[in-house]
Short mmCIF file of C-alpha atoms and ligand atoms in Angstrom, two decimals:
data_model
loop_
_atom_site.label_atom_id
_atom_site.label_comp_id
_atom_site.label_asym_id
_atom_site.label_seq_id
_atom_site.Cartn_x
_atom_site.Cartn_y
_atom_site.Cartn_z
CA MET A 1 -98.08 -18.19 -123.27
CA ASN A 2 -100.74 -20.49 -121.94
CA SER A 3 -104.14 -19.46 -123.34
CA THR A 4 -105.86 -19.79 -119.93
CA LYS A 5 -103.64 -17.03 -118.58
CA GLN A 6 -104.53 -14.77 -121.44
CA GLU A 7 -108.24 -15.28 -121.65
CA LYS A 8 -109.68 -15.77 -118.21
CA ALA A 9 -108.86 -15.56 -114.55
CA GLU A 10 -108.04 -18.97 -113.17
CA THR A 11 -110.07 -20.32 -110.32
CA GLY A 12 -106.90 -22.14 -109.30
CA ASP A 13 -106.64 -24.45 -106.35
CA LEU A 14 -107.96 -22.15 -103.67
CA GLN A 15 -106.90 -24.37 -100.83
CA SER A 16 -103.24 -24.43 -101.76
CA LEU A 17 -103.15 -20.80 -102.91
CA LEU A 18 -104.73 -19.59 -99.67
CA ALA A 19 -102.27 -21.77 -97.77
CA GLN A 20 -99.41 -19.90 -99.44
CA ILE A 21 -100.96 -16.54 -98.59
CA GLY A 22 -101.60 -17.80 -95.06
CA ALA A 23 -97.95 -18.79 -94.66
CA GLY A 24 -96.85 -15.35 -95.89
CA LEU A 25 -99.18 -13.66 -93.43
CA ASP A 26 -98.05 -15.85 -90.53
CA GLU A 27 -94.51 -14.78 -91.34
CA TYR A 28 -95.59 -11.13 -91.45
CA LEU A 29 -97.26 -11.48 -88.07
CA LYS A 30 -93.94 -12.41 -86.47
CA PHE A 31 -93.04 -8.73 -86.97
CA GLU A 32 -89.42 -9.48 -87.64
CA HIS A 33 -89.36 -7.46 -90.87
CA ALA A 34 -88.13 -3.91 -91.38
CA ASP A 35 -90.52 -1.08 -92.14
CA ALA A 36 -91.75 -1.02 -95.75
CA TRP A 37 -90.08 2.29 -96.46
CA ALA A 38 -86.67 0.94 -95.52
CA ASN A 39 -86.97 -1.62 -98.33
CA ARG A 40 -88.65 0.56 -100.87
CA GLU A 41 -85.93 0.33 -103.51
CA HIS A 42 -86.23 -3.44 -103.47
CA TRP A 43 -90.02 -3.67 -103.80
CA GLN A 44 -90.52 -0.64 -105.96
CA SER A 45 -88.10 -1.93 -108.55
CA ARG A 46 -89.98 -5.25 -108.64
CA LEU A 47 -93.50 -3.84 -108.63
CA ASP A 48 -93.15 -0.74 -110.75
CA MET A 49 -94.02 -1.74 -114.31
CA PRO A 50 -96.12 -0.55 -117.21
CA LEU A 51 -99.60 -1.98 -117.74
CA PRO A 52 -98.96 -5.67 -118.52
CA GLU A 53 -100.37 -6.80 -121.82
CA GLU A 54 -99.95 -10.48 -120.97
CA GLY A 55 -100.94 -12.06 -117.66
CA VAL A 56 -98.53 -14.14 -115.62
CA GLY A 57 -101.12 -16.49 -114.13
CA ILE A 58 -102.37 -17.06 -110.63
CA ASP A 59 -99.28 -18.89 -109.31
CA ALA A 60 -97.03 -15.97 -110.16
CA VAL A 61 -99.52 -13.49 -108.68
CA THR A 62 -99.58 -15.52 -105.47
CA ARG A 63 -95.78 -15.62 -105.39
CA GLU A 64 -95.51 -11.86 -105.88
CA LEU A 65 -98.01 -11.27 -103.10
CA VAL A 66 -96.12 -13.54 -100.71
CA GLU A 67 -92.59 -12.52 -101.62
CA THR A 68 -92.85 -8.83 -102.41
CA VAL A 69 -96.12 -7.24 -101.29
CA ILE A 70 -97.02 -8.81 -97.93
CA PRO A 71 -93.55 -8.38 -96.35
CA ASN A 72 -93.75 -4.67 -97.15
CA GLY A 73 -97.15 -3.98 -95.67
CA SER A 74 -98.28 -1.60 -92.99
CA PRO A 75 -97.06 -1.08 -89.40
CA VAL A 76 -100.69 -0.94 -88.23
CA PRO A 77 -100.90 -4.66 -87.25
CA ARG A 78 -97.90 -4.46 -84.90
CA PRO A 79 -98.92 -4.99 -81.27
CA GLY A 80 -97.03 -1.81 -80.32
CA PHE A 81 -98.86 0.28 -82.92
CA THR A 82 -101.27 2.46 -80.95
CA SER A 83 -101.66 5.45 -83.27
CA TYR A 84 -104.87 4.97 -85.18
CA ILE A 85 -108.08 3.60 -83.84
CA THR A 86 -108.01 0.71 -86.25
CA THR A 87 -105.95 -2.43 -86.09
CA SER A 88 -105.16 -5.51 -88.09
CA ALA A 89 -108.02 -7.94 -88.64
CA THR A 90 -108.13 -10.82 -86.24
CA THR A 91 -107.97 -14.30 -87.73
CA ALA A 92 -111.73 -14.76 -87.29
CA SER A 93 -112.35 -11.58 -89.27
CA THR A 94 -109.93 -12.59 -92.02
CA LEU A 95 -111.56 -16.00 -92.41
CA ALA A 96 -115.09 -14.61 -92.42
CA THR A 97 -114.22 -11.91 -94.96
CA THR A 98 -112.58 -14.43 -97.25
CA ALA A 99 -115.56 -16.77 -97.00
CA ALA A 100 -118.02 -13.98 -97.81
CA ASN A 101 -115.91 -12.65 -100.69
CA ILE A 102 -116.41 -15.93 -102.45
CA ALA A 103 -119.63 -17.48 -101.19
CA SER A 104 -121.77 -14.35 -100.79
CA PRO A 105 -120.33 -11.34 -102.54
CA GLN A 106 -123.32 -9.08 -101.74
CA ARG A 107 -125.29 -8.56 -98.53
CA TYR A 108 -128.62 -9.16 -100.30
CA LEU A 109 -130.74 -12.24 -101.21
CA LEU A 110 -131.87 -14.98 -98.88
CA THR A 111 -128.63 -16.68 -97.89
CA ALA A 112 -127.09 -17.73 -94.61
CA PHE A 113 -124.72 -14.76 -94.87
CA ASN A 114 -127.56 -12.31 -95.19
CA PHE A 115 -129.45 -13.88 -92.33
CA ILE A 116 -126.33 -13.27 -90.26
CA GLU A 117 -126.18 -9.65 -91.47
CA GLU A 118 -129.33 -8.81 -89.54
CA MET A 119 -128.74 -11.14 -86.62
CA SER A 120 -125.28 -9.69 -86.00
CA LEU A 121 -126.69 -6.15 -85.95
CA ASP A 122 -129.19 -7.32 -83.35
CA TRP A 123 -126.36 -8.96 -81.39
CA LEU A 124 -124.43 -5.68 -81.37
CA ALA A 125 -127.51 -3.79 -80.20
CA GLN A 126 -127.95 -6.34 -77.42
CA LEU A 127 -124.26 -6.33 -76.49
CA PHE A 128 -124.22 -2.57 -76.07
CA GLY A 129 -127.64 -2.18 -74.47
CA LEU A 130 -129.30 -0.44 -77.44
CA ASP A 131 -132.73 -1.84 -76.72
CA GLY A 132 -135.21 -1.52 -79.55
CA MET A 133 -132.68 -0.09 -82.04
CA LYS A 134 -132.16 -1.46 -85.55
CA GLY A 135 -128.98 -1.11 -87.53
CA VAL A 136 -127.31 -0.94 -90.90
CA TYR A 137 -123.66 -1.57 -91.71
CA SER A 138 -121.45 0.73 -93.74
CA SER A 139 -117.76 1.10 -94.51
CA GLY A 140 -116.62 3.04 -91.45
CA GLY A 141 -117.40 5.66 -88.85
CA SER A 142 -117.40 8.44 -91.44
CA VAL A 143 -120.26 6.91 -93.40
CA ALA A 144 -122.00 5.65 -90.28
CA ASN A 145 -122.11 9.22 -88.90
CA LEU A 146 -123.32 10.50 -92.27
CA VAL A 147 -126.15 7.97 -92.32
CA ALA A 148 -127.20 8.88 -88.77
CA LEU A 149 -127.19 12.59 -89.56
CA GLY A 150 -129.20 11.88 -92.72
CA ALA A 151 -131.87 10.42 -90.45
CA ALA A 152 -131.60 13.47 -88.18
CA ARG A 153 -132.08 15.80 -91.16
CA GLN A 154 -135.10 13.79 -92.31
CA SER A 155 -136.65 13.89 -88.86
CA ALA A 156 -136.12 17.62 -88.34
CA PHE A 157 -137.66 18.58 -91.69
CA GLU A 158 -140.50 16.07 -91.55
CA LYS A 159 -141.61 17.77 -88.35
CA LEU A 160 -142.10 20.86 -90.55
CA GLY A 161 -143.98 18.84 -93.18
CA ARG A 162 -141.04 18.73 -95.62
CA ASP A 163 -139.08 15.93 -97.27
CA PRO A 164 -135.44 17.09 -97.40
CA ALA A 165 -134.26 13.90 -99.16
CA ARG A 166 -136.60 14.65 -102.05
CA ASP A 167 -136.70 18.44 -102.06
CA GLY A 168 -133.45 19.54 -100.45
CA VAL A 169 -133.11 21.92 -97.53
CA ASP A 170 -134.40 25.46 -97.71
CA ARG A 171 -133.52 26.95 -94.37
CA ALA A 172 -130.61 27.34 -92.00
CA VAL A 173 -130.16 24.48 -89.57
CA ARG A 174 -127.75 23.78 -86.77
CA VAL A 175 -125.99 20.68 -85.51
CA TYR A 176 -124.50 21.06 -82.04
CA ALA A 177 -121.39 18.96 -81.70
CA SER A 178 -118.70 18.81 -79.07
CA ALA A 179 -115.61 20.80 -80.05
CA GLU A 180 -113.82 17.43 -79.73
CA CYS A 181 -116.08 15.67 -82.24
CA HIS A 182 -114.53 13.77 -85.12
CA HIS A 183 -114.16 15.95 -88.22
CA THR A 184 -116.34 13.57 -90.21
CA ILE A 185 -119.29 15.29 -88.54
CA GLN A 186 -118.40 18.51 -90.36
CA ARG A 187 -118.02 16.62 -93.62
CA SER A 188 -121.43 15.04 -93.11
CA GLY A 189 -122.83 18.57 -92.95
CA GLY A 190 -121.25 19.30 -96.32
CA VAL A 191 -122.53 16.10 -97.92
CA LEU A 192 -126.06 16.50 -96.53
CA GLY A 193 -126.39 19.97 -98.02
CA ILE A 194 -126.69 21.80 -94.72
CA GLY A 195 -123.08 23.00 -94.95
CA ARG A 196 -120.07 22.36 -92.78
CA ARG A 197 -120.67 25.67 -91.07
CA ALA A 198 -124.00 24.38 -89.75
CA ILE A 199 -121.97 22.34 -87.27
CA LYS A 200 -121.63 24.47 -84.15
CA PRO A 201 -118.69 23.43 -81.96
CA ILE A 202 -119.75 23.34 -78.33
CA ALA A 203 -116.99 24.09 -75.83
CA CYS A 204 -115.61 21.26 -73.70
CA ASP A 205 -114.35 21.15 -70.14
CA ASP A 206 -110.70 20.41 -69.37
CA GLN A 207 -111.50 16.68 -69.52
CA GLY A 208 -112.62 17.04 -73.16
CA ARG A 209 -116.35 16.60 -72.39
CA MET A 210 -119.06 18.74 -73.93
CA ARG A 211 -120.22 21.52 -71.59
CA VAL A 212 -123.94 21.21 -71.07
CA ASP A 213 -124.35 24.89 -70.14
CA ALA A 214 -122.68 25.91 -73.43
CA LEU A 215 -124.95 23.52 -75.34
CA ARG A 216 -128.08 24.98 -73.80
CA ALA A 217 -126.92 28.56 -74.46
CA ALA A 218 -126.17 27.77 -78.11
CA ILE A 219 -129.61 26.21 -78.69
CA GLU A 220 -131.44 29.08 -77.01
CA ASN A 221 -129.49 31.58 -79.06
CA ASP A 222 -130.33 29.85 -82.34
CA LEU A 223 -134.01 29.53 -81.49
CA GLN A 224 -134.15 33.31 -81.08
CA ASP A 225 -132.63 33.65 -84.56
CA ASP A 226 -135.11 31.15 -86.05
CA ILE A 227 -132.40 28.63 -86.92
CA LEU A 228 -133.70 25.04 -86.96
CA PRO A 229 -131.87 22.78 -84.45
CA MET A 230 -131.30 19.59 -86.44
CA ALA A 231 -129.23 17.43 -84.11
CA ILE A 232 -126.98 17.25 -81.10
CA VAL A 233 -123.89 15.09 -81.59
CA ALA A 234 -122.33 13.73 -78.42
CA ASN A 235 -119.28 11.50 -78.10
CA ALA A 236 -118.99 8.20 -76.35
CA GLY A 237 -115.20 8.15 -76.59
CA THR A 238 -113.50 11.00 -78.41
CA THR A 239 -110.73 10.22 -80.84
CA ASN A 240 -108.24 12.49 -79.09
CA THR A 241 -108.58 11.40 -75.50
CA GLY A 242 -111.43 8.89 -75.19
CA ALA A 243 -113.63 11.39 -73.34
CA ILE A 244 -117.29 10.51 -72.87
CA ASP A 245 -119.70 13.44 -72.92
CA PRO A 246 -122.30 13.70 -70.12
CA LEU A 247 -124.79 11.68 -72.14
CA GLU A 248 -127.65 11.70 -69.65
CA SER A 249 -127.69 15.50 -69.21
CA ILE A 250 -127.31 16.00 -72.95
CA ALA A 251 -130.18 13.57 -73.60
CA GLN A 252 -132.37 15.54 -71.22
CA ILE A 253 -131.65 18.74 -73.15
CA ALA A 254 -132.38 16.94 -76.42
CA ARG A 255 -135.75 15.84 -74.99
CA GLU A 256 -136.53 19.29 -73.61
CA PHE A 257 -135.96 20.98 -76.98
CA ASP A 258 -137.16 18.00 -79.07
CA ILE A 259 -133.84 17.72 -80.95
CA TRP A 260 -132.43 14.53 -82.47
CA LEU A 261 -129.60 13.12 -80.34
CA HIS A 262 -126.82 11.29 -82.14
CA VAL A 263 -123.93 9.63 -80.30
CA ASP A 264 -120.63 8.92 -82.02
CA GLY A 265 -119.45 5.75 -80.35
CA ALA A 266 -117.29 4.66 -83.29
CA TYR A 267 -114.40 3.99 -80.95
CA GLY A 268 -115.85 4.15 -77.47
CA LEU A 269 -119.24 2.45 -77.45
CA PRO A 270 -117.67 -0.92 -76.53
CA GLY A 271 -116.40 0.83 -73.37
CA VAL A 272 -119.87 0.19 -71.95
CA LEU A 273 -118.78 -3.45 -71.64
CA ASP A 274 -116.41 -2.47 -68.83
CA GLU A 275 -118.81 -2.54 -65.88
CA ARG A 276 -116.60 -0.04 -63.99
CA LEU A 277 -117.45 2.55 -66.65
CA ALA A 278 -121.04 1.59 -67.49
CA HIS A 279 -122.41 4.53 -65.47
CA LEU A 280 -120.79 6.95 -67.95
CA TYR A 281 -123.09 5.57 -70.63
CA ARG A 282 -126.33 6.33 -68.78
CA GLY A 283 -128.68 8.09 -71.15
CA LEU A 284 -128.05 5.76 -74.11
CA GLU A 285 -131.66 4.66 -73.81
CA MET A 286 -132.68 8.18 -74.89
CA VAL A 287 -130.52 8.54 -78.02
CA ASP A 288 -132.09 8.62 -81.49
CA SER A 289 -129.03 7.30 -83.31
CA ILE A 290 -125.65 5.90 -82.38
CA ILE A 291 -122.72 4.42 -84.26
CA VAL A 292 -120.02 1.89 -83.47
CA ASP A 293 -117.11 0.66 -85.58
CA PRO A 294 -116.45 -3.05 -85.21
CA HIS A 295 -113.23 -2.31 -87.12
CA LYS A 296 -111.97 -0.43 -84.11
CA TRP A 297 -112.26 -2.15 -80.74
CA LEU A 298 -113.87 -5.41 -81.87
CA GLY A 299 -111.04 -6.52 -84.18
CA ALA A 300 -112.86 -6.48 -87.53
CA SER A 301 -110.98 -5.92 -90.77
CA VAL A 302 -111.23 -2.28 -91.87
CA GLY A 303 -114.54 -1.54 -93.58
CA VAL A 304 -117.14 -2.36 -90.92
CA ALA A 305 -119.23 0.24 -89.06
CA ALA A 306 -122.81 0.17 -87.84
CA THR A 307 -125.43 2.90 -87.46
CA PHE A 308 -128.33 2.23 -85.10
CA VAL A 309 -131.62 4.13 -85.11
CA ARG A 310 -134.97 3.62 -83.42
CA ASP A 311 -136.94 3.80 -86.66
CA ARG A 312 -135.38 2.27 -89.77
CA ASP A 313 -138.28 3.55 -91.90
CA LEU A 314 -136.92 7.01 -91.32
CA LEU A 315 -133.59 5.87 -92.77
CA GLU A 316 -135.45 4.53 -95.76
CA ARG A 317 -137.15 7.87 -96.36
CA ALA A 318 -133.79 9.64 -95.94
CA PHE A 319 -131.83 7.37 -98.28
CA THR A 320 -134.23 5.60 -100.62
CA GLN A 321 -132.78 5.18 -104.08
CA GLU A 322 -136.34 4.75 -105.41
CA PRO A 323 -137.33 1.53 -107.18
CA SER A 324 -135.37 0.40 -110.20
CA ASP A 325 -136.48 -2.14 -112.78
CA TYR A 326 -133.27 -4.12 -112.72
CA LEU A 327 -133.37 -4.59 -108.94
CA GLN A 328 -136.93 -4.83 -107.69
CA GLY A 329 -138.20 -5.80 -111.13
CA SER A 330 -136.19 -9.00 -111.21
CA ILE A 331 -137.39 -10.48 -107.93
CA GLU A 332 -140.69 -11.47 -106.36
CA GLN A 333 -140.51 -8.99 -103.52
CA SER A 334 -137.97 -6.86 -101.72
CA GLY A 335 -139.05 -7.05 -98.10
CA GLU A 336 -141.28 -9.55 -96.32
CA ILE A 337 -140.35 -13.22 -96.28
CA ASP A 338 -143.38 -15.52 -96.72
CA ALA A 339 -144.50 -18.90 -97.97
CA SER A 340 -144.22 -17.93 -101.65
CA ILE A 341 -140.41 -17.86 -101.38
CA GLU A 342 -138.80 -20.84 -103.07
CA HIS A 343 -135.33 -19.61 -103.98
CA SER A 344 -132.75 -17.32 -102.38
CA LEU A 345 -133.22 -15.06 -105.38
CA ASP A 346 -136.94 -14.62 -104.73
CA SER A 347 -136.25 -11.69 -102.42
CA LEU A 348 -133.48 -9.18 -101.91
CA GLY A 349 -134.03 -9.60 -98.19
CA ILE A 350 -133.78 -6.55 -95.98
CA PRO A 351 -133.32 -3.51 -98.25
CA TYR A 352 -130.11 -2.20 -96.69
CA PHE A 353 -129.47 -0.30 -99.92
CA ASP A 354 -132.34 1.99 -98.90
CA TYR A 355 -130.97 2.57 -95.38
CA GLY A 356 -127.68 4.16 -96.35
CA VAL A 357 -125.56 5.30 -99.27
CA GLU A 358 -124.29 2.00 -100.68
CA LEU A 359 -125.97 -0.36 -103.10
CA SER A 360 -123.30 -2.97 -103.76
CA ALA A 361 -121.78 -3.76 -100.41
CA PRO A 362 -120.05 -6.75 -98.85
CA CYS A 363 -121.52 -8.91 -96.10
CA ARG A 364 -120.14 -7.26 -93.00
CA GLY A 365 -122.30 -9.01 -90.47
CA ILE A 366 -120.43 -12.24 -91.09
CA VAL A 367 -117.30 -10.59 -89.69
CA VAL A 368 -119.08 -9.37 -86.57
CA TRP A 369 -120.70 -12.79 -86.18
CA ALA A 370 -117.32 -14.56 -86.39
CA LEU A 371 -115.70 -12.18 -83.91
CA ILE A 372 -118.45 -12.65 -81.35
CA ARG A 373 -118.84 -16.39 -81.97
CA GLU A 374 -115.12 -16.87 -81.44
CA ILE A 375 -114.73 -15.24 -78.02
CA GLY A 376 -118.31 -14.48 -77.01
CA ALA A 377 -119.64 -11.41 -75.26
CA ALA A 378 -117.52 -12.42 -72.26
CA GLY A 379 -114.36 -12.35 -74.39
CA MET A 380 -115.23 -8.89 -75.72
CA ARG A 381 -115.81 -7.62 -72.19
CA ALA A 382 -112.47 -9.02 -71.06
CA ARG A 383 -110.64 -7.42 -74.00
CA VAL A 384 -112.15 -3.98 -73.41
CA ARG A 385 -111.36 -4.21 -69.72
CA ARG A 386 -107.80 -5.31 -70.42
CA HIS A 387 -107.20 -2.34 -72.72
CA ASN A 388 -108.74 0.10 -70.24
CA ASP A 389 -106.48 -1.40 -67.56
CA MET A 390 -103.46 -0.85 -69.80
CA ALA A 391 -104.24 2.87 -70.09
CA ARG A 392 -104.67 3.10 -66.32
CA GLU A 393 -101.45 1.25 -65.62
CA LEU A 394 -99.59 3.63 -67.89
CA ALA A 395 -101.21 6.60 -66.15
CA GLN A 396 -100.22 5.31 -62.70
CA PHE A 397 -96.64 4.84 -63.82
CA CYS A 398 -96.51 8.41 -65.17
CA LYS A 399 -97.77 9.79 -61.88
CA ARG A 400 -94.93 8.08 -60.02
CA HIS A 401 -92.11 8.77 -62.46
CA PRO A 402 -90.29 12.13 -62.25
CA LYS A 403 -89.60 12.24 -65.99
CA LEU A 404 -93.16 11.53 -67.10
CA GLU A 405 -96.25 13.68 -66.80
CA LEU A 406 -99.80 12.44 -67.12
CA LEU A 407 -101.78 15.05 -69.03
CA LEU A 408 -105.22 13.53 -68.53
CA GLU A 409 -106.65 10.69 -66.47
CA PRO A 410 -107.75 8.05 -68.97
CA THR A 411 -111.45 7.41 -69.39
CA LEU A 412 -111.15 4.50 -71.82
CA SER A 413 -108.05 2.98 -73.40
CA VAL A 414 -106.31 6.22 -74.47
CA CYS A 415 -103.62 7.65 -72.20
CA CYS A 416 -102.15 11.11 -72.82
CA PHE A 417 -98.74 11.78 -71.28
CA ARG A 418 -95.35 13.27 -72.06
CA TYR A 419 -91.67 13.17 -71.19
CA VAL A 420 -90.58 16.02 -68.95
CA ALA A 421 -87.20 17.10 -67.68
CA PRO A 422 -86.13 20.56 -66.59
CA GLN A 423 -83.28 20.89 -69.09
CA VAL A 424 -85.17 20.01 -72.30
CA GLY A 425 -86.69 23.42 -73.03
CA ASP A 426 -89.86 23.55 -75.11
CA LEU A 427 -91.68 20.39 -74.07
CA ASP A 428 -93.99 20.36 -77.08
CA ARG A 429 -91.09 20.37 -79.52
CA PHE A 430 -89.11 17.92 -77.43
CA ASN A 431 -91.97 15.40 -77.30
CA GLN A 432 -92.63 15.83 -80.99
CA ARG A 433 -89.03 14.84 -81.70
CA LEU A 434 -89.21 12.01 -79.23
CA HIS A 435 -92.32 10.76 -81.01
CA ARG A 436 -90.69 10.81 -84.46
CA ARG A 437 -87.75 8.85 -83.10
CA LEU A 438 -90.02 6.29 -81.45
CA VAL A 439 -91.93 5.75 -84.69
CA ARG A 440 -88.70 5.21 -86.58
CA GLU A 441 -87.67 2.50 -84.15
CA ASN A 442 -90.71 0.68 -85.58
CA VAL A 443 -91.87 -1.07 -82.40
CA TYR A 444 -93.92 1.27 -80.19
CA MET A 445 -95.88 3.74 -82.24
CA PRO A 446 -98.35 5.96 -80.40
CA SER A 447 -99.70 9.11 -82.05
CA THR A 448 -99.54 12.60 -80.64
CA THR A 449 -102.36 14.97 -79.83
CA ARG A 450 -102.93 18.14 -77.85
CA VAL A 451 -104.48 18.13 -74.41
CA ASN A 452 -105.46 21.55 -73.11
CA GLY A 453 -102.89 23.04 -75.48
CA GLN A 454 -100.02 20.71 -74.57
CA LEU A 455 -98.51 18.17 -76.91
CA ALA A 456 -99.13 14.65 -75.64
CA LEU A 457 -97.97 11.19 -76.59
CA ARG A 458 -101.22 9.33 -77.14
CA PRO A 459 -101.31 5.56 -77.26
CA CYS A 460 -104.77 4.08 -77.83
CA PHE A 461 -104.88 0.40 -76.87
CA ILE A 462 -107.48 -1.44 -78.90
CA GLY A 463 -105.73 -4.16 -80.91
CA ALA A 464 -106.53 -7.76 -80.11
CA LEU A 465 -102.75 -8.28 -79.89
CA ALA A 466 -102.24 -5.39 -77.46
CA GLU A 467 -101.34 -6.94 -74.11
CA LYS A 468 -99.93 -5.56 -70.89
CA PRO A 469 -96.23 -6.04 -71.83
CA GLN A 470 -96.79 -3.35 -74.46
CA VAL A 471 -97.30 -0.83 -71.68
CA ASP A 472 -93.92 -1.62 -70.13
CA GLY A 473 -92.28 -1.67 -73.54
CA LEU A 474 -93.72 1.69 -74.49
CA LEU A 475 -92.73 3.28 -71.19
CA GLN A 476 -89.19 1.99 -71.44
CA ALA A 477 -88.94 3.16 -75.04
CA VAL A 478 -90.20 6.65 -74.14
CA LEU A 479 -87.79 6.96 -71.21
CA ARG A 480 -84.82 5.62 -73.16
CA THR A 481 -85.54 7.82 -76.17
CA GLY A 482 -86.29 10.85 -74.03
CA ASP A 483 -83.08 10.40 -72.03
CA ALA A 484 -81.04 9.99 -75.21
CA LEU A 485 -82.55 13.07 -76.82
CA ALA A 486 -82.06 15.10 -73.65
CA ALA A 487 -78.41 14.01 -73.50
CA GLU A 488 -77.87 14.92 -77.16
CA GLN A 489 -79.51 18.23 -76.56
CA ALA A 490 -77.32 18.92 -73.54
CA SER A 491 -74.16 18.03 -75.43
CA ALA A 492 -75.22 20.25 -78.31
CA GLY A 493 -75.50 22.97 -75.67
CA ASN A 494 -79.13 23.63 -76.52
CA ARG A 495 -77.71 25.33 -79.61
CA CYS A 496 -80.28 24.39 -82.15
CA TYR A 497 -83.21 23.40 -79.95
CA ASP A 498 -84.55 26.88 -79.68
CA ARG A 499 -84.60 27.32 -83.43
CA PRO A 500 -87.24 26.10 -85.85
CA GLU A 501 -87.55 22.34 -86.50
CA ALA A 502 -85.86 22.41 -89.91
CA ALA A 503 -82.66 23.84 -88.46
CA CYS A 504 -82.36 20.94 -86.02
CA GLN A 505 -82.60 18.07 -88.48
CA ASP A 506 -79.04 16.92 -87.90
CA VAL A 507 -79.57 16.26 -84.21
CA SER A 508 -83.21 15.35 -84.08
CA ASN A 509 -83.78 13.00 -86.95
CA GLY A 510 -82.46 10.07 -85.01
C1 PLP B 601 -114.96 8.95 -82.76
C2 PLP B 601 -114.74 8.66 -84.21
N1 PLP B 601 -115.72 8.88 -85.09
C3 PLP B 601 -115.58 8.64 -86.41
C4 PLP B 601 -114.39 8.16 -86.91
C5 PLP B 601 -114.24 7.89 -88.37
O1 PLP B 601 -114.22 6.52 -88.55
P1 PLP B 601 -113.65 5.82 -89.88
O2 PLP B 601 -112.19 6.11 -89.91
O3 PLP B 601 -113.97 4.38 -89.65
O4 PLP B 601 -114.37 6.39 -91.04
C6 PLP B 601 -113.32 7.93 -86.03
C7 PLP B 601 -112.03 7.43 -86.53
O5 PLP B 601 -111.10 7.19 -85.80
C8 PLP B 601 -113.50 8.16 -84.64
O6 PLP B 601 -112.52 7.95 -83.76
#
């Protein structure tokens, strides 16, 4: 065994090794492969091994990645995958991430990467009309919401002369969130020590938007009971249906009662780029915090979200890790850049570690920078508009087709619909089966959700690869699969379709 392999990782010839990985990924992106699970015996038998005592070297690792791991990756990058609100990284994102991994492994110090970290946050604020707001990146919408609610907690308690980050919370508080809010809001309550039960779900209308009358009633009720209103959480694009809460009316209530207003725009904030929908975002100028996930609609690799607030000092008070000798002690200064700086290591730059919950963190701004540099604000606008058009086209088709039912007019790029036919019985169960069969075909993969109690097929178009032909393809696949299932059901004489799912496996597993 070569001693290099045993003793240290090889730097290798990055250019040729990356070229091999690139070729493997190009092949993957043709989407001609079967689903990973179909091949599991093949790859599991190759990959499953005890802890290796001896290394095989970088060439063998590269080969294993290209031959065995990459071809058995995830269905998420497929253009017809519309289940989750994340997609495959675009090429620009992949290149920027790779560059940062090597040339600037941390978002601190005075480097070009870290300059871009701040500039890209400012670009996002400008792109989405968040005038005067400053941001911080984190790993995803879950953490971005947590960071925003940390600021809300700090603000609410500071008004009472307390420091909850230092002393903890000593009284009951309430966060008013749409009943359609993402469940990470509840988890934020748990993490921030106010408890998941502090999140009060506010009823929505039949379009999935928070009811302003119910919000007002809930606040007034709590004030009578001396519960401290900590925040209102509104959605700019719910995960289920893409609904946008009435932001302007909610902002007015927040002002009236002096309550922090947070908007979860993890998915839907980029919808403001579609000028036909911009009016739905009126009121953004009054929010205290807002999040967006570039790893959703903007095409970033997973792991990039941004929280924006009006006052980053508040974030610092909410999340400071307090000075440490090994960090601040080893540099000239942590904040201001001035003439005494002579080396990139003379300052940590902007102290993002004090604005959130991560110390070590990758440069994420470089990804956002690359995405926007590549296609510009105009390209982003065109992509958002194209995806919104796709949802509308699908909706129009459903309205005209006797075997399809539109369950909700799309607001953004989510469309909720289902297959209907008089002879199929329980439509929820039928569409659930149809969905499983679609997924197993491995081409068009929406998720399901419930809309006003009814099971819906729910494609969310956000991937950079998602183009109009995917709408036709999905519709044809749903009709073909629905017709086939209905025919099978008819020939089985509806025997098993009225019994529980398990009893129908033979017919429904497709
Ligand atoms: C509206 C909304 N908020 C928050 C999240 C959580 O984001 P992440 O999965 O990036 O943590 C999601 C995820 O889809 C979302 O749709």
